[in-house]
Each structure stands twice: as C-alpha cells, then as structure tokens.
Amino acid sequence: MSFKEDNKTIAALATGKGKSALAVIRISGIDAFKIVAKCLNPEKRFNNARPKSIHLYYLINSKTKKNIDEITAIKYVSPKSYTGENMVEIICHGNELIIDEIFSILFNNGIRFAKKGEFTRRAYLNGKIDLLKAESINQIIESSNKIQYKNAMEMFSGNNKHILLKWKKEILDILIEIDAEIEFPEEDDIIHKKKEYLKKIEYLSKIIREEIVKREKIKIIESGLIVPIIGIANAGKSSLFNLIIGFNRVIVHHEAGTTRDAISEEILIGDEKTKIIDTAGLNDSKNIVEILGIEKSWQYIKNSHLIIWVTPSDQEINKTEEKMLKEIDSQRTIAIISKNDLNTDKKKKNILEKIKIPYIETCLIKDDSKEKNKIINFLSQHIKKITDVNNAEPGIICNKRHEEIFIRINKKMNAILERAETNFEEILSYELKGILADLEEFIGETINDEILNSIFSEFCIGK
Ligand SMILES: Nc1nc2c(ncn2[C@@H]2O[C@H](COP(=O)(O)OP(=O)(O)O)[C@@H](O)[C@H]2O)c(=O)[nH]1
Ligand SMILES: [Mg+2]
C-alpha cells in the first residue's frame, strides 16, 4: 500500500462499531479547531475552552444549524496531543446514525477520513512516540490473550528498548576494539581478546535463541491450541463436542465437512483460544470415505496440543482403543468416560489410573448445567496445564517483523561462532556490523517508508 504523507485534518471513530452508550470521534490536524468550532453550539465556549478541559455542546449541522446530538468535546493543543498536532475528541452517543451524520458534517467542512494507523503514524513522525511504542499500541489493542498483552505492555513501557540498546552498546564496544585491532594488530593481545569476544557473542547468541524459543511458544497460544476429540464410534464424541461449543459461546470460526469428516470450532476455553475438533471414530473400516476421515483424525492427533479421548463406560476397552492408546501420547491425553448413566465397567477406570490418563465420568446427554460445568472445568484445567507446561513468558519479539530480525541476527551470530577459526577478526567485524544494523532497524533508528507502511497497515482505522 502506498501512503502519501499529507497534512490534511483527519477524523475517525476511535471506539468500536455498533450501538453503545458513548462513542469517541478523533480529529487531528491544522484545521481541527476551526472546523469543529463551526459545528458546535455555543461556538464561543469551544473557542474559549482551555486545553484538555471537557465541555458540553450541541453538535450542529453547520449549514442548517439543526442539532445532531448533545456531545462533549476536549481540545488538545499542539504539541501536547497524541499526534502532536491540534486535536479534538468528540464524545457523542454511540449510534451509527449519529456518527455517520457527524462524519458527513466534518467531511463537508474539508476534513478527510483517517487511514489505517494514521493517528499513530503522525504521532511517530512528530516524535511523540518511538517505533516500538507505536507497534505496541497496535498490539495492546489487538491482543487476544494475556501473554500477548503482557508482551505488548513490556514493549510499551520501553523495557524492551532498554535491553536492545544495551545489546547494541555491547556490540558497538566490541566493534570499536576489533576495528582498532585490525588496523593496529598486537599479536600478544589477539588470542586473549578472541576468547573474550567469543564469550560475549556466545552469551548474546544464547539470549537471542531463547527469545526465538519464547516467541515459538507464544505463537502456539496466539494461533490457538489444537484439541481433537477422539474415540471409537458411538463413544459420545459428537455429543461432547456440541456440549463444549454450546457452553462456550465465544465462537470465532467454524469449519464443517461431512459427518465422517472432522468438524472444528474455535472457541475460548478459560483464557485460551482453542480449536476443538470432532473427529471420525477410529474404527477399522473398509469404506473409503470413512478411511479418509480416520486418516484425518490421525493427522489432528499428531498435531494436537491436548487429546480428549471419549470412551463409553458400558463397554470394556476394545481392540481399536488398545491400538489407539499405543499410538497416542498419553502425557497430553485426558479421558471422558461417557454414559455413566448406563452400566459401568469398573475395569476401565483401573486401566486409566494405571496408565495415568486423567479422567472424569459423566453423562453427555443430560441437560444439567452442573454436569456441563464439571466437564468444562476439567477441560480448562488441563488446557491451562498445557499452556503452563509450555511456560510461555513475555519476550522481546512481539510480531513477525521482530521475529524476522531476530532470525537474521541469530544467523549472523552462528556465522561468527561457526567460523571462529579463520579470519576471525574480519568475520567478527563484518557480522557485528550487520547485527548492529539489524538492531537499529528493530528499534526504529533506521527505517524506510516500506517498513513504516507495512507496520501501520496492520493497524485499524482510528488508531
Ligand atoms: N445414555 C447415554 N447416551 C449417550 C451419552 N453420550 C452419547 N450418547 C448417545 O450415544 C450415541 C452416540 O453418540 P455420538 O455423540 O454421536 O457419538 P460419536 O459417534 O462418538 O460421535 C447417541 O445416540 C448419543 O445420544 C451418554 O453419556 N449417555
Ligand atoms: Mg460423531
């Protein structure tokens, strides 16, 4: 997306769409005060208002003078505003009819609609915030889980930048020394110094790798946990699937196939985005569609984070289940013993206890919220365990841009460590210069339009 900078006054809705008690419209630019004043009654009150003080007005159609809404407005005088420009925030009632009307009045007076991330882009270009802070604002709003949010807050607070600047200084120090040595070699010193440099690079390289691993763990949580429901035919898999998705109504996405295919829903269980999958029964079959369905079930099992095995209490563990148990990772399997309203097979519980698969016994067809709660709690408890085992913690890498830079840095670190024998100083100097440039790009000390465009195109309108 090409983006031409202009200094026109812009406006956008800063709050969400739909009906709400209040909505906030943001206006920023050189003509913000002049244009807004024309649309407010009493105009004088707005012209005389102190910066950052909030007052009540009628917002009027500047031509017909008809009242559109009763609003409050705050004015921010440049440079003491989010964007660094003159800004107005109008708080009106949260109804699309009103909001559309206000925008059409603003547009008729020469204001244009803000592009994605344009407020934050202006804030960045006017030196109000640095690049990492701009990125973090987007992530704070877009976070769909706690760890992502925590990550964004670390970046927002400047802690991450502080660490990156520290690394930059360490690398710069080595670079200054090594470049001096290349120019004025002193043999005695070199061997001793080489060890010292390698130690520092190994240390930094370890941290970089740890950050990449942290990111991988967070990515699993971000993209959602894969949780297939497996078991033999008629075990109650579909009944459980319906119960879970019916109970967790935060449905984001749904995929459906034939009854023999896997059906999945993305839902929130506890705090975690979870893709719950109803699979085809793992029975031996000669029917081709069924075989394909079973193969698909196995694909899901292989790629899963947690497996829910449904097994009916009125049957002993059969051959298919025995075979299945041999193949699945029991460490990440939990069991639901269904049909406990029918005759129960006590041996089943003993086997599960022996192979250390956590289980609950339940009836899946009772319309009983207590029973449903029990199942959901059991599930969320184990999903939480999986994410805890995963032990994701906030890191420095918050998005794809950061990740790509870290992978580049890691490669350069490896190049130094792998080729530590020959031409050591030259390689070290060359690669460190590259790493320095990578860090500067990360922090936003060197940035071009292409990078800026790609960062701000991720934003929503109004940010
Ligand atoms: N009595 C009883 N019947 C159940 C229970 N769970 C499922 N069923 C029944 O078992 C049959 C198969 O259930 P379904 O969920 O389709 O199993 P799936 O083949 O594993 O998906 C249906 O007739 C369900 O109503 C349960 O806990 N108790
Ligand atoms: Mg089914």
Short mmCIF file of C-alpha atoms and ligand atoms in Angstrom, two decimals:
data_model
loop_
_atom_site.label_atom_id
_atom_site.label_comp_id
_atom_site.label_asym_id
_atom_site.label_seq_id
_atom_site.Cartn_x
_atom_site.Cartn_y
_atom_site.Cartn_z
CA MET A 1 0.00 0.00 0.00
CA SER A 2 1.50 3.30 -0.94
CA PHE A 3 0.96 6.05 1.56
CA LYS A 4 1.45 9.68 0.73
CA GLU A 5 2.01 11.87 3.73
CA ASP A 6 -0.17 14.99 3.72
CA ASN A 7 -1.01 17.45 6.45
CA LYS A 8 -4.76 17.42 5.96
CA THR A 9 -7.01 17.34 9.01
CA ILE A 10 -8.21 13.79 9.58
CA ALA A 11 -11.03 12.19 11.56
CA ALA A 12 -12.02 8.67 12.56
CA LEU A 13 -14.11 6.78 15.04
CA ALA A 14 -11.85 5.71 17.90
CA THR A 15 -14.37 3.37 19.51
CA GLY A 16 -15.99 0.18 18.23
CA LYS A 17 -18.90 -0.07 15.82
CA GLY A 18 -22.45 -0.86 16.87
CA LYS A 19 -24.73 0.62 19.49
CA SER A 20 -23.10 1.80 22.70
CA ALA A 21 -23.66 4.42 25.39
CA LEU A 22 -20.89 6.61 24.02
CA ALA A 23 -18.62 6.82 21.00
CA VAL A 24 -15.42 8.81 20.55
CA ILE A 25 -14.53 10.62 17.34
CA ARG A 26 -10.96 11.79 16.98
CA ILE A 27 -9.94 14.72 14.83
CA SER A 28 -6.34 15.76 14.23
CA GLY A 29 -4.68 18.43 12.10
CA ILE A 30 -4.11 22.05 11.47
CA ASP A 31 -7.80 22.91 10.85
CA ALA A 32 -9.23 20.77 13.65
CA PHE A 33 -10.23 23.65 15.95
CA LYS A 34 -11.53 25.92 13.20
CA ILE A 35 -13.76 23.25 11.66
CA VAL A 36 -15.04 21.74 14.91
CA ALA A 37 -15.86 25.21 16.31
CA LYS A 38 -18.21 25.79 13.33
CA CYS A 39 -20.12 22.62 14.22
CA LEU A 40 -20.56 23.32 17.94
CA ASN A 41 -23.10 25.37 19.80
CA PRO A 42 -22.12 27.50 21.67
CA GLU A 43 -19.13 28.07 19.39
CA LYS A 44 -17.66 30.62 21.78
CA ARG A 45 -17.46 28.07 24.59
CA PHE A 46 -15.25 25.89 22.40
CA ASN A 47 -13.07 28.79 21.25
CA ASN A 48 -12.53 29.88 24.84
CA ALA A 49 -12.10 26.35 26.29
CA ARG A 50 -8.81 25.66 27.99
CA PRO A 51 -6.74 22.78 26.53
CA LYS A 52 -7.75 19.35 27.86
CA SER A 53 -10.85 20.69 29.60
CA ILE A 54 -14.13 18.99 28.75
CA HIS A 55 -17.34 20.91 27.99
CA LEU A 56 -20.87 20.17 26.88
CA TYR A 57 -22.17 21.31 23.46
CA TYR A 58 -24.76 20.67 20.82
CA LEU A 59 -23.16 19.35 17.72
CA ILE A 60 -24.99 21.08 14.88
CA ASN A 61 -25.19 20.84 11.14
CA SER A 62 -23.06 23.87 10.21
CA LYS A 63 -25.37 24.69 7.28
CA THR A 64 -28.90 24.00 8.61
CA LYS A 65 -27.94 24.75 12.25
CA LYS A 66 -30.04 21.73 13.32
CA ASN A 67 -28.96 19.83 16.42
CA ILE A 68 -27.44 16.44 15.69
CA ASP A 69 -26.53 15.31 19.21
CA GLU A 70 -25.53 16.59 22.61
CA ILE A 71 -21.84 15.88 22.94
CA THR A 72 -18.77 16.70 24.97
CA ALA A 73 -15.55 17.85 23.35
CA ILE A 74 -11.96 18.11 24.51
CA LYS A 75 -9.33 20.08 22.71
CA TYR A 76 -5.64 19.27 22.76
CA VAL A 77 -3.28 22.00 21.63
CA SER A 78 -0.18 21.06 19.60
CA PRO A 79 2.29 19.68 20.57
CA LYS A 80 0.55 18.35 23.70
CA SER A 81 -1.64 15.77 22.00
CA TYR A 82 -1.44 12.13 20.92
CA THR A 83 -0.42 13.01 17.37
CA GLY A 84 1.47 16.17 18.31
CA GLU A 85 -1.00 18.18 16.20
CA ASN A 86 -4.07 20.14 17.28
CA MET A 87 -6.64 17.52 18.19
CA VAL A 88 -10.27 17.31 19.26
CA GLU A 89 -12.04 14.36 20.81
CA ILE A 90 -15.78 14.41 20.45
CA ILE A 91 -17.74 12.10 22.71
CA CYS A 92 -21.20 11.54 21.25
CA HIS A 93 -23.88 8.89 21.71
CA GLY A 94 -22.95 5.51 20.29
CA ASN A 95 -25.37 5.20 17.43
CA GLU A 96 -24.32 4.78 13.83
CA LEU A 97 -26.94 7.23 12.55
CA ILE A 98 -25.49 9.98 14.73
CA ILE A 99 -21.90 9.04 13.98
CA ASP A 100 -22.50 8.97 10.21
CA GLU A 101 -24.19 12.37 10.41
CA ILE A 102 -21.27 13.87 12.36
CA PHE A 103 -18.76 12.49 9.88
CA SER A 104 -20.64 13.82 6.90
CA ILE A 105 -20.65 17.29 8.51
CA LEU A 106 -16.91 17.06 9.21
CA PHE A 107 -16.17 15.86 5.67
CA ASN A 108 -18.29 18.64 4.15
CA ASN A 109 -16.08 21.07 6.03
CA GLY A 110 -12.89 19.72 4.48
CA ILE A 111 -11.78 17.03 6.92
CA ARG A 112 -10.86 13.69 5.39
CA PHE A 113 -11.22 10.18 6.77
CA ALA A 114 -8.08 8.91 8.52
CA LYS A 115 -6.25 5.94 7.00
CA LYS A 116 -5.27 2.85 8.96
CA GLY A 117 -2.95 3.79 11.83
CA GLU A 118 -2.68 7.37 10.62
CA PHE A 119 -3.02 8.95 14.07
CA THR A 120 -0.22 6.78 15.44
CA ARG A 121 1.82 7.30 12.27
CA ARG A 122 1.58 11.06 12.77
CA ALA A 123 2.48 10.63 16.45
CA TYR A 124 5.58 8.71 15.36
CA LEU A 125 6.55 11.18 12.62
CA ASN A 126 6.06 14.11 15.02
CA GLY A 127 8.39 12.47 17.53
CA LYS A 128 5.68 11.84 20.14
CA ILE A 129 6.39 8.11 20.31
CA ASP A 130 9.11 5.83 19.00
CA LEU A 131 8.54 2.96 16.61
CA LEU A 132 8.40 0.24 19.28
CA LYS A 133 5.79 2.19 21.19
CA ALA A 134 3.74 2.67 18.02
CA GLU A 135 3.85 -1.08 17.38
CA SER A 136 2.97 -1.85 20.98
CA ILE A 137 -0.15 0.35 20.84
CA ASN A 138 -1.45 -1.79 17.99
CA GLN A 139 -0.62 -4.97 19.87
CA ILE A 140 -2.23 -3.79 23.11
CA ILE A 141 -5.49 -3.32 21.20
CA GLU A 142 -5.18 -6.47 19.11
CA SER A 143 -4.10 -8.85 21.92
CA SER A 144 -6.33 -11.89 22.13
CA ASN A 145 -4.61 -13.45 25.13
CA LYS A 146 -2.85 -12.36 28.31
CA ILE A 147 0.67 -13.24 27.22
CA GLN A 148 0.38 -11.18 24.05
CA TYR A 149 -0.93 -8.28 26.10
CA LYS A 150 1.89 -8.63 28.64
CA ASN A 151 4.38 -8.66 25.79
CA ALA A 152 2.87 -5.50 24.35
CA MET A 153 2.98 -3.73 27.71
CA GLU A 154 6.69 -4.56 28.11
CA MET A 155 7.31 -3.00 24.74
CA PHE A 156 5.08 -0.02 25.52
CA SER A 157 6.88 0.70 28.79
CA GLY A 158 10.21 0.87 26.97
CA ASN A 159 11.74 -2.10 28.85
CA ASN A 160 12.41 -3.99 25.63
CA LYS A 161 14.04 -0.98 24.02
CA HIS A 162 16.27 -0.59 27.04
CA ILE A 163 17.54 -4.19 26.64
CA LEU A 164 18.06 -3.76 22.90
CA LEU A 165 20.05 -0.57 23.46
CA LYS A 166 22.20 -2.42 25.99
CA TRP A 167 23.00 -5.15 23.44
CA LYS A 168 23.69 -2.52 20.85
CA LYS A 169 26.22 -0.86 23.12
CA GLU A 170 27.94 -4.17 23.92
CA ILE A 171 28.26 -4.94 20.21
CA LEU A 172 29.44 -1.45 19.43
CA ASP A 173 32.16 -1.74 22.12
CA ILE A 174 33.48 -4.97 20.60
CA LEU A 175 33.32 -3.49 17.14
CA ILE A 176 35.36 -0.44 18.12
CA GLU A 177 38.05 -2.64 19.69
CA ILE A 178 38.14 -5.15 16.87
CA ASP A 179 38.36 -2.49 14.18
CA ALA A 180 41.27 -0.92 16.05
CA GLU A 181 42.96 -4.32 16.20
CA ILE A 182 42.51 -4.91 12.50
CA GLU A 183 44.24 -1.62 11.85
CA PHE A 184 46.95 -1.91 14.54
CA PRO A 185 47.45 -5.60 15.28
CA GLU A 186 49.22 -6.51 18.52
CA GLU A 187 49.86 -10.25 18.37
CA ASP A 188 50.03 -10.86 22.14
CA ASP A 189 46.65 -9.41 22.73
CA ILE A 190 44.77 -11.19 19.99
CA ILE A 191 44.39 -14.69 21.46
CA HIS A 192 43.28 -13.37 24.83
CA LYS A 193 40.82 -10.94 23.23
CA LYS A 194 39.43 -13.55 20.88
CA LYS A 195 38.32 -15.66 23.83
CA GLU A 196 36.75 -12.67 25.46
CA TYR A 197 34.82 -11.73 22.30
CA LEU A 198 33.66 -15.27 21.73
CA LYS A 199 32.37 -15.47 25.29
CA LYS A 200 30.35 -12.29 24.79
CA ILE A 201 28.98 -13.42 21.43
CA GLU A 202 28.07 -16.85 22.83
CA TYR A 203 26.23 -15.16 25.66
CA LEU A 204 24.30 -12.80 23.36
CA SER A 205 23.62 -15.60 20.90
CA LYS A 206 22.12 -17.71 23.72
CA ILE A 207 19.78 -14.87 24.70
CA ILE A 208 18.74 -14.33 21.08
CA ARG A 209 17.96 -18.05 20.73
CA GLU A 210 16.00 -18.02 23.98
CA GLU A 211 13.94 -15.12 22.70
CA ILE A 212 13.20 -17.02 19.47
CA VAL A 213 12.08 -20.05 21.53
CA LYS A 214 9.89 -17.82 23.71
CA ARG A 215 8.28 -16.49 20.56
CA GLU A 216 7.61 -20.01 19.27
CA LYS A 217 5.78 -20.82 22.50
CA ILE A 218 3.71 -17.66 22.35
CA LYS A 219 2.86 -18.36 18.71
CA ILE A 220 1.22 -21.64 19.73
CA ILE A 221 -1.03 -19.76 22.13
CA GLU A 222 -1.67 -17.00 19.59
CA SER A 223 -2.68 -19.35 16.84
CA GLY A 224 -4.75 -21.45 19.21
CA LEU A 225 -4.43 -24.87 20.78
CA ILE A 226 -5.43 -27.88 18.70
CA VAL A 227 -7.65 -30.17 20.75
CA PRO A 228 -9.19 -33.14 18.92
CA ILE A 229 -11.88 -35.32 20.47
CA ILE A 230 -11.11 -38.92 19.58
CA GLY A 231 -12.50 -42.36 20.29
CA ILE A 232 -14.43 -45.22 18.79
CA ALA A 233 -17.77 -44.78 17.01
CA ASN A 234 -20.72 -44.04 19.27
CA ALA A 235 -18.50 -43.18 22.22
CA GLY A 236 -20.19 -39.78 22.54
CA LYS A 237 -17.60 -37.63 20.75
CA SER A 238 -20.12 -35.51 18.87
CA SER A 239 -22.27 -35.16 21.99
CA LEU A 240 -19.23 -33.84 23.86
CA PHE A 241 -18.29 -31.51 21.00
CA ASN A 242 -21.77 -30.00 20.96
CA LEU A 243 -21.78 -29.67 24.71
CA ILE A 244 -18.44 -27.83 24.74
CA ILE A 245 -19.18 -25.42 21.91
CA GLY A 246 -22.70 -24.83 23.17
CA PHE A 247 -21.34 -23.94 26.55
CA ASN A 248 -18.55 -21.67 25.30
CA ARG A 249 -20.44 -19.34 23.09
CA VAL A 250 -17.45 -17.23 22.06
CA ILE A 251 -17.34 -18.91 18.69
CA VAL A 252 -14.88 -17.33 16.34
CA HIS A 253 -14.74 -19.67 13.45
CA HIS A 254 -16.33 -22.80 12.19
CA GLU A 255 -15.49 -25.41 9.60
CA ALA A 256 -17.78 -28.22 8.62
CA GLY A 257 -17.44 -31.28 6.48
CA THR A 258 -19.47 -34.40 6.09
CA THR A 259 -20.41 -36.40 9.17
CA ARG A 260 -17.40 -38.57 8.51
CA ASP A 261 -15.10 -35.60 8.24
CA ALA A 262 -13.60 -33.65 11.10
CA ILE A 263 -15.63 -30.66 12.26
CA SER A 264 -13.96 -27.89 14.19
CA GLU A 265 -14.85 -24.75 16.10
CA GLU A 266 -12.56 -22.09 17.50
CA ILE A 267 -13.65 -21.14 20.99
CA LEU A 268 -12.20 -19.65 24.15
CA ILE A 269 -11.71 -22.14 26.96
CA GLY A 270 -10.58 -20.22 30.02
CA ASP A 271 -8.26 -17.63 28.52
CA GLU A 272 -7.03 -19.82 25.70
CA LYS A 273 -8.02 -19.80 22.08
CA THR A 274 -8.79 -23.43 21.34
CA LYS A 275 -9.64 -25.25 18.16
CA ILE A 276 -11.82 -28.09 19.26
CA ILE A 277 -12.24 -30.85 16.68
CA ASP A 278 -14.87 -33.56 16.45
CA THR A 279 -13.23 -36.42 14.57
CA ALA A 280 -14.38 -39.54 12.79
CA GLY A 281 -14.47 -42.65 15.01
CA LEU A 282 -11.20 -44.55 14.98
CA ASN A 283 -12.75 -47.81 13.91
CA ASP A 284 -11.37 -50.26 11.40
CA SER A 285 -13.27 -49.58 8.24
CA LYS A 286 -13.35 -50.64 4.62
CA ASN A 287 -15.36 -47.68 3.45
CA ILE A 288 -13.09 -45.26 1.61
CA VAL A 289 -14.70 -42.07 2.95
CA GLU A 290 -14.52 -43.43 6.45
CA ILE A 291 -10.88 -44.41 5.95
CA LEU A 292 -10.08 -40.89 4.76
CA GLY A 293 -11.90 -39.48 7.78
CA ILE A 294 -9.89 -41.72 10.08
CA GLU A 295 -6.65 -40.67 8.42
CA LYS A 296 -7.63 -37.06 9.02
CA SER A 297 -8.32 -37.85 12.68
CA TRP A 298 -4.78 -39.17 12.95
CA GLN A 299 -3.39 -36.01 11.38
CA TYR A 300 -5.15 -33.97 14.02
CA ILE A 301 -3.92 -36.26 16.79
CA LYS A 302 -0.33 -35.88 15.60
CA ASN A 303 -0.55 -32.09 15.52
CA SER A 304 -2.56 -31.68 18.70
CA HIS A 305 -1.67 -29.97 21.96
CA LEU A 306 -4.20 -31.93 24.01
CA ILE A 307 -6.21 -35.04 23.11
CA ILE A 308 -9.65 -35.71 24.55
CA TRP A 309 -10.39 -39.41 24.43
CA VAL A 310 -14.07 -40.28 24.84
CA THR A 311 -14.73 -43.84 25.94
CA PRO A 312 -18.13 -45.26 26.90
CA SER A 313 -18.49 -46.74 30.37
CA ASP A 314 -20.82 -49.53 29.21
CA GLN A 315 -18.07 -51.22 27.20
CA GLU A 316 -14.68 -52.57 28.02
CA ILE A 317 -11.67 -51.04 26.31
CA ASN A 318 -11.71 -52.74 22.91
CA LYS A 319 -9.01 -53.61 20.40
CA THR A 320 -9.33 -50.33 18.49
CA GLU A 321 -8.85 -48.37 21.68
CA GLU A 322 -5.90 -50.53 22.74
CA LYS A 323 -4.26 -49.88 19.39
CA MET A 324 -5.01 -46.17 19.67
CA LEU A 325 -3.57 -45.99 23.19
CA LYS A 326 -0.30 -47.42 21.93
CA GLU A 327 0.00 -44.67 19.35
CA ILE A 328 -1.06 -41.56 21.19
CA ASP A 329 1.00 -39.54 23.63
CA SER A 330 -0.65 -40.32 26.97
CA GLN A 331 1.15 -37.34 28.54
CA ARG A 332 -1.15 -34.99 26.69
CA THR A 333 -4.28 -37.10 26.73
CA ILE A 334 -7.29 -36.78 29.00
CA ALA A 335 -10.30 -39.08 29.04
CA ILE A 336 -14.00 -38.56 29.31
CA ILE A 337 -15.78 -41.74 30.38
CA SER A 338 -19.20 -41.18 28.83
CA LYS A 339 -22.54 -42.85 29.50
CA ASN A 340 -22.09 -43.21 33.25
CA ASP A 341 -25.89 -43.34 33.41
CA LEU A 342 -25.61 -46.87 31.93
CA ASN A 343 -23.90 -49.94 33.37
CA THR A 344 -20.36 -49.06 34.27
CA ASP A 345 -17.26 -51.07 33.59
CA LYS A 346 -15.05 -50.66 36.67
CA LYS A 347 -12.02 -52.13 34.92
CA LYS A 348 -11.85 -49.11 32.62
CA LYS A 349 -11.15 -46.74 35.50
CA ASN A 350 -8.41 -49.02 36.82
CA ILE A 351 -6.70 -49.13 33.44
CA LEU A 352 -6.85 -45.35 33.10
CA GLU A 353 -5.38 -44.91 36.54
CA LYS A 354 -2.62 -47.36 35.72
CA ILE A 355 -1.64 -45.58 32.51
CA LYS A 356 -2.02 -42.24 34.30
CA ILE A 357 -4.55 -40.64 31.99
CA PRO A 358 -6.67 -38.15 33.94
CA TYR A 359 -10.41 -38.78 33.52
CA ILE A 360 -13.89 -37.87 34.61
CA GLU A 361 -17.05 -39.94 34.40
CA THR A 362 -20.08 -38.20 33.06
CA CYS A 363 -23.30 -38.37 31.15
CA LEU A 364 -23.13 -36.34 27.95
CA ILE A 365 -26.81 -36.23 27.16
CA LYS A 366 -28.18 -34.86 30.41
CA ASP A 367 -29.23 -31.23 30.18
CA ASP A 368 -27.67 -30.41 33.51
CA SER A 369 -25.53 -27.28 33.88
CA LYS A 370 -23.70 -28.73 36.90
CA GLU A 371 -22.56 -31.70 34.84
CA LYS A 372 -21.60 -29.42 31.95
CA ASN A 373 -19.65 -27.21 34.32
CA LYS A 374 -17.78 -30.25 35.59
CA ILE A 375 -16.72 -31.17 32.05
CA ILE A 376 -15.69 -27.63 31.11
CA ASN A 377 -13.72 -27.18 34.33
CA PHE A 378 -11.92 -30.48 33.76
CA LEU A 379 -11.08 -29.36 30.24
CA SER A 380 -9.94 -25.85 31.08
CA GLN A 381 -7.85 -27.15 33.95
CA HIS A 382 -5.92 -29.40 31.54
CA ILE A 383 -5.72 -26.79 28.81
CA LYS A 384 -4.22 -24.42 31.35
CA LYS A 385 -1.72 -27.13 32.31
CA ILE A 386 -0.66 -27.46 28.68
CA THR A 387 -0.07 -23.73 28.36
CA ASP A 388 1.70 -23.68 31.73
CA VAL A 389 3.94 -26.56 30.68
CA ASN A 390 4.57 -24.59 27.57
CA ASN A 391 5.59 -21.93 30.05
CA ALA A 392 5.23 -19.05 27.66
CA GLU A 393 6.60 -15.84 29.09
CA PRO A 394 6.72 -12.37 27.62
CA GLY A 395 9.73 -11.71 25.44
CA ILE A 396 11.20 -9.06 23.25
CA ILE A 397 9.81 -10.43 20.00
CA CYS A 398 6.22 -9.28 19.67
CA ASN A 399 5.44 -9.67 15.98
CA LYS A 400 6.62 -11.02 12.64
CA ARG A 401 8.86 -8.03 11.94
CA HIS A 402 10.72 -8.57 15.21
CA GLU A 403 10.91 -12.29 14.61
CA GLU A 404 12.45 -11.88 11.17
CA ILE A 405 15.10 -9.53 12.53
CA PHE A 406 15.96 -11.91 15.37
CA ILE A 407 16.32 -14.82 12.96
CA ARG A 408 18.69 -12.69 10.90
CA ILE A 409 20.72 -11.78 13.99
CA ASN A 410 20.84 -15.43 15.05
CA LYS A 411 22.23 -16.44 11.65
CA LYS A 412 24.97 -13.82 11.90
CA MET A 413 25.84 -14.92 15.45
CA ASN A 414 26.11 -18.51 14.21
CA ALA A 415 28.33 -17.40 11.34
CA ILE A 416 30.71 -15.87 13.88
CA LEU A 417 30.68 -18.89 16.19
CA GLU A 418 30.96 -21.48 13.42
CA ARG A 419 33.84 -19.77 11.67
CA ALA A 420 35.74 -18.73 14.76
CA GLU A 421 38.99 -20.24 13.45
CA THR A 422 39.77 -18.46 10.21
CA ASN A 423 39.88 -14.73 9.60
CA PHE A 424 38.25 -14.27 12.95
CA GLU A 425 38.58 -10.51 13.22
CA GLU A 426 37.34 -9.81 9.72
CA ILE A 427 34.33 -12.08 10.09
CA LEU A 428 33.54 -10.72 13.53
CA SER A 429 33.72 -7.14 12.32
CA TYR A 430 31.63 -7.85 9.24
CA GLU A 431 28.88 -9.78 11.03
CA LEU A 432 28.74 -7.42 14.01
CA LYS A 433 28.17 -4.50 11.68
CA GLY A 434 25.26 -6.43 10.20
CA ILE A 435 23.86 -7.23 13.66
CA LEU A 436 24.16 -3.59 14.63
CA ALA A 437 22.15 -2.60 11.57
CA ASP A 438 19.53 -5.25 12.46
CA LEU A 439 19.21 -3.90 16.00
CA GLU A 440 18.89 -0.35 14.70
CA GLU A 441 16.13 -1.49 12.37
CA PHE A 442 14.38 -3.25 15.25
CA ILE A 443 14.49 -0.19 17.48
CA GLY A 444 13.44 2.05 14.60
CA GLU A 445 16.64 4.08 14.40
CA THR A 446 16.86 3.28 10.72
CA ILE A 447 13.55 2.97 9.00
CA ASN A 448 12.25 3.40 5.49
CA ASP A 449 8.80 4.07 4.05
CA GLU A 450 8.31 0.44 3.13
CA ILE A 451 8.77 -0.70 6.73
CA LEU A 452 6.59 2.13 8.02
CA ASN A 453 3.85 1.25 5.55
CA SER A 454 3.92 -2.39 6.49
CA ILE A 455 3.78 -1.59 10.22
CA PHE A 456 0.89 0.84 10.00
CA SER A 457 -1.08 -1.23 7.50
CA GLU A 458 -1.59 -3.70 10.38
CA PHE A 459 -3.47 -1.04 12.33
CA CYS A 460 -7.21 -0.47 12.32
CA ILE A 461 -8.78 2.81 11.31
CA GLY A 462 -8.98 5.25 14.20
CA LYS A 463 -5.68 4.28 15.81
N1 LIG B 1 -27.01 -42.90 27.73
C1 LIG B 1 -26.10 -42.12 27.15
N2 LIG B 1 -26.06 -42.00 25.82
C2 LIG B 1 -25.11 -41.21 25.26
C3 LIG B 1 -24.19 -40.49 26.07
N3 LIG B 1 -23.37 -39.80 25.24
C4 LIG B 1 -23.77 -40.06 23.99
N4 LIG B 1 -24.83 -40.91 23.99
C5 LIG B 1 -25.54 -41.44 22.85
O1 LIG B 1 -24.67 -42.28 22.12
C6 LIG B 1 -24.92 -42.19 20.72
C7 LIG B 1 -23.67 -41.80 20.00
O2 LIG B 1 -23.31 -40.50 20.41
P1 LIG B 1 -22.39 -39.56 19.50
O3 LIG B 1 -22.14 -38.34 20.28
O4 LIG B 1 -22.96 -39.44 18.16
O5 LIG B 1 -21.08 -40.47 19.45
P2 LIG B 1 -19.85 -40.39 18.41
O6 LIG B 1 -20.09 -41.42 17.38
O7 LIG B 1 -18.66 -40.75 19.25
O8 LIG B 1 -19.77 -39.02 17.89
C8 LIG B 1 -26.04 -41.18 20.59
O9 LIG B 1 -27.24 -41.86 20.46
C9 LIG B 1 -25.97 -40.39 21.86
O10 LIG B 1 -27.22 -39.85 22.21
C10 LIG B 1 -24.27 -40.63 27.49
O11 LIG B 1 -23.49 -40.07 28.28
N5 LIG B 1 -25.23 -41.45 27.98
MG MG B 2 -19.69 -38.35 15.83
#
